[in-house]
GROMACS .gro file of C-alpha atoms in nm:
model
   72
    1MET     CA    1 -12.382   3.787   5.654
    2LYS     CA    2 -12.084   3.592   5.782
    3PHE     CA    3 -11.896   3.324   5.585
    4LEU     CA    4 -11.625   3.092   5.718
    5LEU     CA    5 -11.328   3.000   5.501
    6HIS     CA    6 -11.272   2.624   5.480
    7GLN     CA    7 -10.985   2.487   5.686
    8GLY     CA    8 -10.654   2.464   5.503
    9LEU     CA    9 -10.722   2.774   5.295
   10GLY     CA   10 -10.555   3.102   5.376
   11TYR     CA   11 -10.515   3.465   5.294
   12SER     CA   12 -10.436   3.415   4.926
   13THR     CA   13 -10.787   3.269   4.890
   14ILE     CA   14 -10.935   3.560   5.085
   15HIS     CA   15 -10.756   3.806   4.857
   16GLN     CA   16 -10.897   3.626   4.554
   17VAL     CA   17 -11.250   3.651   4.699
   18GLY     CA   18 -11.201   4.018   4.789
   19ASP     CA   19 -11.069   4.107   4.445
   20TYR     CA   20 -11.366   3.934   4.283
   21LEU     CA   21 -11.613   4.116   4.509
   22ARG     CA   22 -11.453   4.453   4.429
   23SER     CA   23 -11.467   4.378   4.056
   24HIS     CA   24 -11.812   4.222   4.030
   25GLY     CA   25 -12.012   4.321   4.338
   26ALA     CA   26 -12.047   4.604   4.583
   27GLY     CA   27 -11.707   4.522   4.732
   28LYS     CA   28 -11.824   4.608   5.085
   29HIS     CA   29 -11.672   4.332   5.293
   30TRP     CA   30 -11.434   4.284   5.581
   31ILE     CA   31 -11.226   3.997   5.714
   32GLU     CA   32 -11.192   3.881   6.071
   33ARG     CA   33 -10.975   3.608   6.215
   34TYR     CA   34 -11.091   3.440   6.533
   35ARG     CA   35 -11.099   3.061   6.546
   36GLY     CA   36 -11.101   3.066   6.167
   37ILE     CA   37 -11.106   3.323   5.890
   38PHE     CA   38 -11.441   3.492   5.834
   39VAL     CA   39 -11.560   3.712   5.551
   40PHE     CA   40 -11.843   3.950   5.636
   41VAL     CA   41 -12.058   4.103   5.362
   42SER     CA   42 -12.346   4.344   5.406
   43ASP     CA   43 -12.466   4.372   5.047
   44ALA     CA   44 -12.713   4.121   4.897
   45ALA     CA   45 -12.519   4.118   4.567
   46ASP     CA   46 -12.199   4.018   4.748
   47GLN     CA   47 -12.385   3.745   4.937
   48ALA     CA   48 -12.515   3.607   4.608
   49ILE     CA   49 -12.164   3.613   4.458
   50ILE     CA   50 -12.016   3.423   4.751
   51ARG     CA   51 -12.297   3.167   4.742
   52SER     CA   52 -12.265   3.110   4.367
   53GLU     CA   53 -11.894   3.158   4.295
   54PHE     CA   54 -11.725   3.059   4.622
   55SER     CA   55 -11.955   2.800   4.782
   56GLY     CA   56 -11.671   2.548   4.760
   57LEU     CA   57 -11.443   2.774   4.967
   58LEU     CA   58 -11.674   2.948   5.215
   59ASP     CA   59 -11.967   2.833   5.429
   60ALA     CA   60 -12.240   3.061   5.562
   61VAL     CA   61 -12.231   3.089   5.941
   62ASP     CA   62 -12.512   3.178   6.179
   63ASP     CA   63 -12.416   3.511   6.342
   64THR     CA   64 -12.540   3.388   6.679
   65GLU     CA   65 -12.266   3.122   6.695
   66THR     CA   66 -11.999   3.384   6.767
   67ASP     CA   67 -12.021   3.756   6.792
   68ARG     CA   68 -11.745   4.001   6.695
   69THR     CA   69 -11.561   3.947   7.026
   70GLY     CA   70 -11.587   3.572   7.014
   71LEU     CA   71 -11.796   3.567   7.332
   72ARG     CA   72 -12.138   3.408   7.354
   0.00000   0.00000   0.00000
């Protein structure tokens, strides 16, 4: 699942999210920057953590809006 970091937030926030996922979840995530900063998670536990702990910082994004190259 793909999550978009809210505008105005940067890499220190992403590091905080990543550290939390490594400590409390599966920790399987990656970050991509293209027209925003995205966090990708593949584990259901990590998705649940982001939705419950970081819903004020990250929004779920439909994967069909942009693919990994940014092309539609």
